[in-house]
PDB file of C-alpha atoms in Angstrom:
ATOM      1  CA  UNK T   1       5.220  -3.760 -28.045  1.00  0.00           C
ATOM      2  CA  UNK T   2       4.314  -5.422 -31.496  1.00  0.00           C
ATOM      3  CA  UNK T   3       7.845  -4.790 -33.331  1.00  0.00           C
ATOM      4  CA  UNK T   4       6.169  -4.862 -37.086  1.00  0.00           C
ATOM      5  CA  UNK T   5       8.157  -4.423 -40.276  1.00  0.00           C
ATOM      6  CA  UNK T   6       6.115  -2.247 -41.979  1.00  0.00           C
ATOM      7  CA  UNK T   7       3.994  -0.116 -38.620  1.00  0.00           C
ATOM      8  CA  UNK T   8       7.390  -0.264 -36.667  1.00  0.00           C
ATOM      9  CA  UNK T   9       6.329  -0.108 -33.052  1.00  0.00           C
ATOM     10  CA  UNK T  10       3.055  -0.754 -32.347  1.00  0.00           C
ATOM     11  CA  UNK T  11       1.121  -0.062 -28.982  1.00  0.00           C
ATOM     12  CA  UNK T  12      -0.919  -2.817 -27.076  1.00  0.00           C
ATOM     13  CA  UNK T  13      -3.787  -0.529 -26.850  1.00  0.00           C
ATOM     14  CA  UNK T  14      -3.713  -0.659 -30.774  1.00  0.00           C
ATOM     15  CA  UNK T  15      -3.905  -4.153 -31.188  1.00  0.00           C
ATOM     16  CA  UNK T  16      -4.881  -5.666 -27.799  1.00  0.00           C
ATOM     17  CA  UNK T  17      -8.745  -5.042 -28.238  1.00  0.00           C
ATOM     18  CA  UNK T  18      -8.916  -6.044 -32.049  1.00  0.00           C
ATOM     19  CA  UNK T  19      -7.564  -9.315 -30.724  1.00  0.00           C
ATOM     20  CA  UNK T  20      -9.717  -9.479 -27.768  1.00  0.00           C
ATOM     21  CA  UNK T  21     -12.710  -8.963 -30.637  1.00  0.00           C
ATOM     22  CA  UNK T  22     -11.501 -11.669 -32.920  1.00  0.00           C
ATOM     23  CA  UNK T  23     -10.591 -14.119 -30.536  1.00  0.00           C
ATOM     24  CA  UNK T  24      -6.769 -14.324 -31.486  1.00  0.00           C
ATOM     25  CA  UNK T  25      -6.031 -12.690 -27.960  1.00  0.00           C
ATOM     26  CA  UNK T  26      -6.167 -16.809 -26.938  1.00  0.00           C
ATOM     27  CA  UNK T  27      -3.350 -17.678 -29.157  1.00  0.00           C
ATOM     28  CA  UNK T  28      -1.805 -14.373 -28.126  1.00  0.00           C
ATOM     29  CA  UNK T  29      -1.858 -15.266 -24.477  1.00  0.00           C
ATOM     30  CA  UNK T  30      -0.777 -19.063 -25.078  1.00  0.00           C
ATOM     31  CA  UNK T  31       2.317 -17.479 -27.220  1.00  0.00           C
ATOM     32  CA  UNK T  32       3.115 -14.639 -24.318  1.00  0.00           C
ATOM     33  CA  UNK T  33       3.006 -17.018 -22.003  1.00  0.00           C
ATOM     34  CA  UNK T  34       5.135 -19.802 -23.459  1.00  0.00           C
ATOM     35  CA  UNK T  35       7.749 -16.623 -24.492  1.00  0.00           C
ATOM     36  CA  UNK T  36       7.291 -15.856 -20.639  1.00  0.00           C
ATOM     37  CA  UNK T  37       8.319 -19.205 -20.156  1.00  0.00           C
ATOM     38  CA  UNK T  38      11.480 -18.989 -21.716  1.00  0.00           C
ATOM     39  CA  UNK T  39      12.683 -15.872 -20.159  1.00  0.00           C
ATOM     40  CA  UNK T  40      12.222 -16.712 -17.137  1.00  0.00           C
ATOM     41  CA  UNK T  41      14.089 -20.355 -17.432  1.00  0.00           C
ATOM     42  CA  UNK T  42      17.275 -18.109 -19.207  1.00  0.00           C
ATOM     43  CA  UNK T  43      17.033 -15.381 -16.122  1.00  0.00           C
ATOM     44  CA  UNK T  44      17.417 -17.452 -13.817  1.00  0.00           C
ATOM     45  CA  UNK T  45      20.075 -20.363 -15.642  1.00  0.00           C
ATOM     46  CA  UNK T  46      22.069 -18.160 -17.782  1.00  0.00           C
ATOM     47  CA  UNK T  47      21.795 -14.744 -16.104  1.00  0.00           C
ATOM     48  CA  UNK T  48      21.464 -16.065 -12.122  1.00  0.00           C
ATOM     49  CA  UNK T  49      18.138 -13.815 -11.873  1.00  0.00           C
ATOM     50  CA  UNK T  50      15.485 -15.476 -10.502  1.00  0.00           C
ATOM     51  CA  UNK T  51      12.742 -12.300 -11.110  1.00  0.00           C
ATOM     52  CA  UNK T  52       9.206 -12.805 -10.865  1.00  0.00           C
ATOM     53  CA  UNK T  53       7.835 -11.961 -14.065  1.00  0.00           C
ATOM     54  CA  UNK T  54       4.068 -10.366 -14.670  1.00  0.00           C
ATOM     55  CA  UNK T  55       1.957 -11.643 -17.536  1.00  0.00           C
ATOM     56  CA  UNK T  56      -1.379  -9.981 -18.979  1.00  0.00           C
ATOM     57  CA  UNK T  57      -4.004 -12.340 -18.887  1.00  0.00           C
ATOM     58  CA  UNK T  58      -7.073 -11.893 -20.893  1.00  0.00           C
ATOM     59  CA  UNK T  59     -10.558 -12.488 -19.847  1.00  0.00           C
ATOM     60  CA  UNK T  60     -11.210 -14.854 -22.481  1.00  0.00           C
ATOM     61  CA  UNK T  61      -8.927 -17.120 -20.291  1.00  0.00           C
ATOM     62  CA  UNK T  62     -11.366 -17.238 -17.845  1.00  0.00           C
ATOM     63  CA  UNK T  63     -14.818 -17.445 -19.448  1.00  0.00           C
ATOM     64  CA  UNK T  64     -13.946 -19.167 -22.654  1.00  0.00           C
ATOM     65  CA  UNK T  65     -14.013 -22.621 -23.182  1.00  0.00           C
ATOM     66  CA  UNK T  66     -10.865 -23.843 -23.439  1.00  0.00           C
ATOM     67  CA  UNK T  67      -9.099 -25.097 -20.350  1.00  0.00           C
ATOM     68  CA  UNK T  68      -6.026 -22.558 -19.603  1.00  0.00           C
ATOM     69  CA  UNK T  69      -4.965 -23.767 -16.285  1.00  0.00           C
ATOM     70  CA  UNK T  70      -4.100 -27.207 -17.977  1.00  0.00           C
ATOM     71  CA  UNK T  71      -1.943 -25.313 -20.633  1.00  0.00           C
ATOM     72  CA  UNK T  72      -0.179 -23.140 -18.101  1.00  0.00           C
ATOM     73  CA  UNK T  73       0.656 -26.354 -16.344  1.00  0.00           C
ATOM     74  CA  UNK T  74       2.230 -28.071 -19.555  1.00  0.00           C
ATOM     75  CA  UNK T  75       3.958 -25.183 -20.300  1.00  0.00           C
ATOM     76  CA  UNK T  76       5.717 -24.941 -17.097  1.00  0.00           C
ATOM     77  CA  UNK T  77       6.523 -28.329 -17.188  1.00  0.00           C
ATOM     78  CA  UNK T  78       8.118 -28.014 -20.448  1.00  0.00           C
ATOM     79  CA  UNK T  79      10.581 -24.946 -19.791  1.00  0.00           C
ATOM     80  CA  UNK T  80      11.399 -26.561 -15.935  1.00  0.00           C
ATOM     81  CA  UNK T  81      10.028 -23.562 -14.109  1.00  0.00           C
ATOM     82  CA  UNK T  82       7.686 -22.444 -10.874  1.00  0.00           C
ATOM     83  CA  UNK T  83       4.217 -21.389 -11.375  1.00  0.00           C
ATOM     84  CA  UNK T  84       5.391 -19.424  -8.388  1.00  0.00           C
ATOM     85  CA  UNK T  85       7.729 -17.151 -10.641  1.00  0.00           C
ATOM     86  CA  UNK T  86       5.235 -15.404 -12.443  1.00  0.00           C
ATOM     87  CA  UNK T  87       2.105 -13.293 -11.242  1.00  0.00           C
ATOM     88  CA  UNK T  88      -0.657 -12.909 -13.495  1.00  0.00           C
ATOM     89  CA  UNK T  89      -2.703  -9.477 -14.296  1.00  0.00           C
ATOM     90  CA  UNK T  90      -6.362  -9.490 -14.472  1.00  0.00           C
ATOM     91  CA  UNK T  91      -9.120  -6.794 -14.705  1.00  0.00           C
ATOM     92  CA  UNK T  92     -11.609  -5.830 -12.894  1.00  0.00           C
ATOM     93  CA  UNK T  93     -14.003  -7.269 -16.015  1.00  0.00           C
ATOM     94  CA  UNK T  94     -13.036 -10.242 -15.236  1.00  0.00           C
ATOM     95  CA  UNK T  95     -14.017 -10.505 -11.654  1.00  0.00           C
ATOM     96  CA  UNK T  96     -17.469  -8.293 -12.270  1.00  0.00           C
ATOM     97  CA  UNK T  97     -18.262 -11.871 -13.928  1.00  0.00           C
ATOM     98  CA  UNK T  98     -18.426 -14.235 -10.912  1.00  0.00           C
ATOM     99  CA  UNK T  99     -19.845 -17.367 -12.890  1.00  0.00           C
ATOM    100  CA  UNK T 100     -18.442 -20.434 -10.749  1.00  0.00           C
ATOM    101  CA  UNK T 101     -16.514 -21.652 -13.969  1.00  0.00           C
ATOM    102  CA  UNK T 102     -14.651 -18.111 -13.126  1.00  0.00           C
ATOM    103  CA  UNK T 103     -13.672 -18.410  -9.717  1.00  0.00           C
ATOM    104  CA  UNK T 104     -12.469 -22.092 -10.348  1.00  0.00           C
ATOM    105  CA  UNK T 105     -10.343 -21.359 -12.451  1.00  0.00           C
ATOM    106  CA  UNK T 106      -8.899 -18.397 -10.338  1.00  0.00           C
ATOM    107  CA  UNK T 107      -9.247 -20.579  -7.554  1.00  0.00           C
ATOM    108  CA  UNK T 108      -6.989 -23.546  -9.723  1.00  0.00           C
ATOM    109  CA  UNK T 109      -4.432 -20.942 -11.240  1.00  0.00           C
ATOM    110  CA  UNK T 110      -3.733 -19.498  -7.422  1.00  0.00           C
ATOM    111  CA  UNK T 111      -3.519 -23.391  -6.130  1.00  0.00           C
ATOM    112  CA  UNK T 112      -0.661 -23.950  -8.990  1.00  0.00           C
ATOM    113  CA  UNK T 113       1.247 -21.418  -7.286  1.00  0.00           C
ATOM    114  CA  UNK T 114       0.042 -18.342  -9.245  1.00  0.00           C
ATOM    115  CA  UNK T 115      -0.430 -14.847  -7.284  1.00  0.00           C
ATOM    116  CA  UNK T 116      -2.942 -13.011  -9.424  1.00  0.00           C
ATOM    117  CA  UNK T 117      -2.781  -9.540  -9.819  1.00  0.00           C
ATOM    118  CA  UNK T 118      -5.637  -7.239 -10.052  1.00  0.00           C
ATOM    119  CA  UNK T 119      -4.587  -4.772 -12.910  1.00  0.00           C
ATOM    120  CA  UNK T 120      -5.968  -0.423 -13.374  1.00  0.00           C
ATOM    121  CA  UNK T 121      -7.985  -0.639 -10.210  1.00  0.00           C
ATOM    122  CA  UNK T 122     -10.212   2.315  -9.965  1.00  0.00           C
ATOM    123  CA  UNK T 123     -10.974   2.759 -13.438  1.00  0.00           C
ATOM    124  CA  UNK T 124     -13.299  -0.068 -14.643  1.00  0.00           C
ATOM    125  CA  UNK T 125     -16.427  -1.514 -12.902  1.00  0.00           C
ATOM    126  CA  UNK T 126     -14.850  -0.949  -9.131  1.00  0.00           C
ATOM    127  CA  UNK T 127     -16.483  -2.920  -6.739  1.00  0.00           C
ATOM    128  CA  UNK T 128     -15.276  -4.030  -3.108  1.00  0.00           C
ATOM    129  CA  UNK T 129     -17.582  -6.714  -3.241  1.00  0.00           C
ATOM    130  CA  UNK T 130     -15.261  -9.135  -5.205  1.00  0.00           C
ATOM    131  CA  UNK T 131     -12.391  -8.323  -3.055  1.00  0.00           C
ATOM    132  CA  UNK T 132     -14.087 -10.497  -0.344  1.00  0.00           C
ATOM    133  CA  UNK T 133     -14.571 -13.326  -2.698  1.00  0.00           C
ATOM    134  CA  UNK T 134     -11.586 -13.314  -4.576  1.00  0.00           C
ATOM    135  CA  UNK T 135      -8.625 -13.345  -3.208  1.00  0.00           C
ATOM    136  CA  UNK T 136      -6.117 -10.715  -4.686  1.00  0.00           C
ATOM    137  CA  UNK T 137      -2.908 -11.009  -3.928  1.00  0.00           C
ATOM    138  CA  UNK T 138      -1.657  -7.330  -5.245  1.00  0.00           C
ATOM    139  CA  UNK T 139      -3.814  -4.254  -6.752  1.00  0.00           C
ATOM    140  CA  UNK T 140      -2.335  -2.226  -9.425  1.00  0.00           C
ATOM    141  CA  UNK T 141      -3.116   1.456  -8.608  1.00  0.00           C
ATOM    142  CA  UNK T 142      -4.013   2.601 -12.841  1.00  0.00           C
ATOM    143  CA  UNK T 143      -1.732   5.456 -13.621  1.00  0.00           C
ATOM    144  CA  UNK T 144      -4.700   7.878 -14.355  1.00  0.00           C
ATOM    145  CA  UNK T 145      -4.372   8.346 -10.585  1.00  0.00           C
ATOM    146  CA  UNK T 146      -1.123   8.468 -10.065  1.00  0.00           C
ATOM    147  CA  UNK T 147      -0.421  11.198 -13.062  1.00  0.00           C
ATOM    148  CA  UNK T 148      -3.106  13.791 -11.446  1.00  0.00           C
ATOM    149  CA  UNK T 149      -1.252  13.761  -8.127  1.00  0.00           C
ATOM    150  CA  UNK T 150      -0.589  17.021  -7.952  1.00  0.00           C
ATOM    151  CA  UNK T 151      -4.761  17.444  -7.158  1.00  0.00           C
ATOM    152  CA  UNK T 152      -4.948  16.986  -3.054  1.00  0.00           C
ATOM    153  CA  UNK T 153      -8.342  14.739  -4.260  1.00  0.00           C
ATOM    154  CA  UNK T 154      -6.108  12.346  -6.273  1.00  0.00           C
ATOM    155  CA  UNK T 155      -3.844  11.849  -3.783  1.00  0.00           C
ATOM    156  CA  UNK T 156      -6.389  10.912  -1.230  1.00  0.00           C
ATOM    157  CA  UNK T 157      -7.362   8.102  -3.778  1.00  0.00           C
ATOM    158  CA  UNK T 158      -4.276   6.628  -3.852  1.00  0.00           C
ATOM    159  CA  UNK T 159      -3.448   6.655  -0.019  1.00  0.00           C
ATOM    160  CA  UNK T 160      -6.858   4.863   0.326  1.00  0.00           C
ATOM    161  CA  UNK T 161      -5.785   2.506  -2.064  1.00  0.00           C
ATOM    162  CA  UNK T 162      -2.898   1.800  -0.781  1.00  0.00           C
ATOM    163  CA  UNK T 163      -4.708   1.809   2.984  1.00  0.00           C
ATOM    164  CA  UNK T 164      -7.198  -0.965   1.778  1.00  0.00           C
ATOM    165  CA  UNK T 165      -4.758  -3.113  -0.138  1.00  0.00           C
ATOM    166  CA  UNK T 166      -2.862  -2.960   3.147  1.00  0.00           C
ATOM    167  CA  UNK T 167      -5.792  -4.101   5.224  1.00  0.00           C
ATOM    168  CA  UNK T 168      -6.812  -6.565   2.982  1.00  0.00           C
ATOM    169  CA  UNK T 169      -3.547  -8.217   3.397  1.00  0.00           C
ATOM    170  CA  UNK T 170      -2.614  -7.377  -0.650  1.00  0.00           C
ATOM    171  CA  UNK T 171       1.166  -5.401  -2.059  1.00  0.00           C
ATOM    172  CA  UNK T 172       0.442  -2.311  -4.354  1.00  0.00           C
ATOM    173  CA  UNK T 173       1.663  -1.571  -7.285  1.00  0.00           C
ATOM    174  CA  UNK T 174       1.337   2.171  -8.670  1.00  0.00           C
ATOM    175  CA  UNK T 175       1.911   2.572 -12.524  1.00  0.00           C
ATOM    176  CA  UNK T 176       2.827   5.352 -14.753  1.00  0.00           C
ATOM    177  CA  UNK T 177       4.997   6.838 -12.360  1.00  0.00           C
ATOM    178  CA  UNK T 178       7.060   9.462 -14.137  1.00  0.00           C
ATOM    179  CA  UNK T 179       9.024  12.073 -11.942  1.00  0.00           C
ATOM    180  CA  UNK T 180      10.492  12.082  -8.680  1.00  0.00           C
ATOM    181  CA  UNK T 181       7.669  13.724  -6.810  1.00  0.00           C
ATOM    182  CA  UNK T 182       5.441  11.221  -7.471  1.00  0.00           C
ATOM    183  CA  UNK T 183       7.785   8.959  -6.556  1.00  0.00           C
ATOM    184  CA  UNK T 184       8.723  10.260  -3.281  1.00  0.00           C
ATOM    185  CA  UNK T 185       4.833  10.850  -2.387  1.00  0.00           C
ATOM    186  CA  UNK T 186       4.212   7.177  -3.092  1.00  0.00           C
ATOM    187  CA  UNK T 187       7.143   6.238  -0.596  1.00  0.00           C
ATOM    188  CA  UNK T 188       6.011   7.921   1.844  1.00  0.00           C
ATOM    189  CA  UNK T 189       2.586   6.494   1.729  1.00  0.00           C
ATOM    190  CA  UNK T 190       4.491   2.680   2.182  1.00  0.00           C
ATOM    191  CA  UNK T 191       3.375   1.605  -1.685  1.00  0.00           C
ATOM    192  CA  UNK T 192       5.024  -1.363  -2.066  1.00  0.00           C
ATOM    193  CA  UNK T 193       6.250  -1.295  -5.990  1.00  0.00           C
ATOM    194  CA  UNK T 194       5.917   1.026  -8.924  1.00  0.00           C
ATOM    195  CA  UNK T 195       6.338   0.967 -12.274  1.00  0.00           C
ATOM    196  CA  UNK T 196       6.955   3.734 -15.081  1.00  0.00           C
ATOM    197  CA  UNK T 197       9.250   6.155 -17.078  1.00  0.00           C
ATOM    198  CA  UNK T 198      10.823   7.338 -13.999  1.00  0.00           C
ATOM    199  CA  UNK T 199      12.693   4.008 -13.533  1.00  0.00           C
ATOM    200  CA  UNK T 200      12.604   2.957 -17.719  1.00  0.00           C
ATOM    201  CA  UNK T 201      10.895   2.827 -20.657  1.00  0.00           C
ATOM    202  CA  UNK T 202       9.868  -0.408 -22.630  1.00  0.00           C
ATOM    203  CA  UNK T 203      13.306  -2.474 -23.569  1.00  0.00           C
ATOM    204  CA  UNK T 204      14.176  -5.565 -25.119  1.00  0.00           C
ATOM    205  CA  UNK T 205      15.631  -8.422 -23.246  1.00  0.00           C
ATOM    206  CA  UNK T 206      19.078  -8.007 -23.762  1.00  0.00           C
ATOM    207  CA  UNK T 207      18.870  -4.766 -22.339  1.00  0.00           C
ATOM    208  CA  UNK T 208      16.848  -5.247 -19.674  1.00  0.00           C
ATOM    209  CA  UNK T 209      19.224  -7.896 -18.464  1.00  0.00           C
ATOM    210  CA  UNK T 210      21.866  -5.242 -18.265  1.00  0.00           C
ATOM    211  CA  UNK T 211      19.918  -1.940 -16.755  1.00  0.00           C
ATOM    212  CA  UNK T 212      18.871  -4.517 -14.210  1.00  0.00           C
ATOM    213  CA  UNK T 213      22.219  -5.263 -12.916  1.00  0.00           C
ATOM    214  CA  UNK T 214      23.388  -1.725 -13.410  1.00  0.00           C
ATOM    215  CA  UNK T 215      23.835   0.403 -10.025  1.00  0.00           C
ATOM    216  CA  UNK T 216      21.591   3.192 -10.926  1.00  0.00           C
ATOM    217  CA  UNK T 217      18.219   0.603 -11.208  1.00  0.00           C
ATOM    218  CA  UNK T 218      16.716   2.560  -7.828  1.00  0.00           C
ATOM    219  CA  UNK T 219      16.105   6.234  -8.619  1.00  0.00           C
TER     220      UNK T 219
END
């Protein structure tokens, strides 16, 4: 969330694409990343939680011109951590665009010890062919699934999700989970993680820190 003084709270899917359409979303990402950074160093010195932490990456990372895999290894290098603590989120835009400047990149991010995420499968340009020649390391079932559920068609999405991330060697993520049913259903189908209202909404760091650590964390 974009905490403004005058707009208050403001939504990613407010300002993400007028960044992505001015080209600020690169300073963005350099700034999210380096505040990434930071976290991540206190978590694990001052708070003894070594969590991995999951950063949006834009596309522009990966078909603009500037090098990004150089910057991400500064920036580690500066805080003192692992590129192995974070895991970056991509869309499916991203890999529809198989330019060889593309899949080095990906290629040099996941040799840096990056695992790259593949972020609201199922509702962009789906296509199993770039699951063969990239290689994912977890797929983010998109919440537009997960909330319509309660149709029998929905839930055999998700299963075969889950069943081809599985066989393709990849962890699952479902998001927008927000009651117990869903919950339950997605245990029972082996997904690996989740994320939603039905564990938290958005919170700052302070709190976060704290609601991890508390007892009631797992619904």
């Amino acid at each position: 969330r974009w905490r403004n003084d005058t707009l208050g709270a403001v939504s990613p899917a407010e300002f993400i694409p007028l960044a992505e359409q001015t080209g600020l979303i690169l300073d963005i990402t350099k700034w999210v990343f380096e505040q990434a950074c930071q976290l991540s160093r206190d978590l694990r010195d001052v708070h003894g939680l070594p969590i991995k932490l999951a950063v949006n990456i834009s596309p522009q990372v990966f078909i603009g011109k500037q090098d990004f895999p150089d910057f991400f290894a500064s920036t580690l290098m500066r805080y003192g951590v692992n590129a192995t603590a974070f895991e970056l989120e991509v869309t499916e835009y991203v890999l529809m665009h198989q330019a060889e400047d593309t899949l080095n990149t990906f290629h040099r991010l996941q040799a840096m010890g990056f695992t790259i995420a593949l972020d609201d499968f199922g509702t962009g340009y789906s296509s199993l062919s770039y699951l063969s020649r990239f290689d994912i390391d977890t797929l983010k079932i998109d919440r537009l699934f997960v909330s319509t559920m309660e149709s029998e068609r929905s839930r055999k999405l998700v299963r075969s999700m889950v069943v081809l991330a599985q066989q393709l060697g990849m962890e699952t993520v479902a998001e927008g989970v927000e009651n117990t049913d869903e919950l339950a259903y997605l245990k029972d189908l082996n997904c690996d993680f989740i994320q939603g209202y039905v564990l938290a909404r958005p919170m700052p760091f302070t709190e976060f820190v704290e609601f991890y650590r508390s007892p009631t964390f797992i619904p």
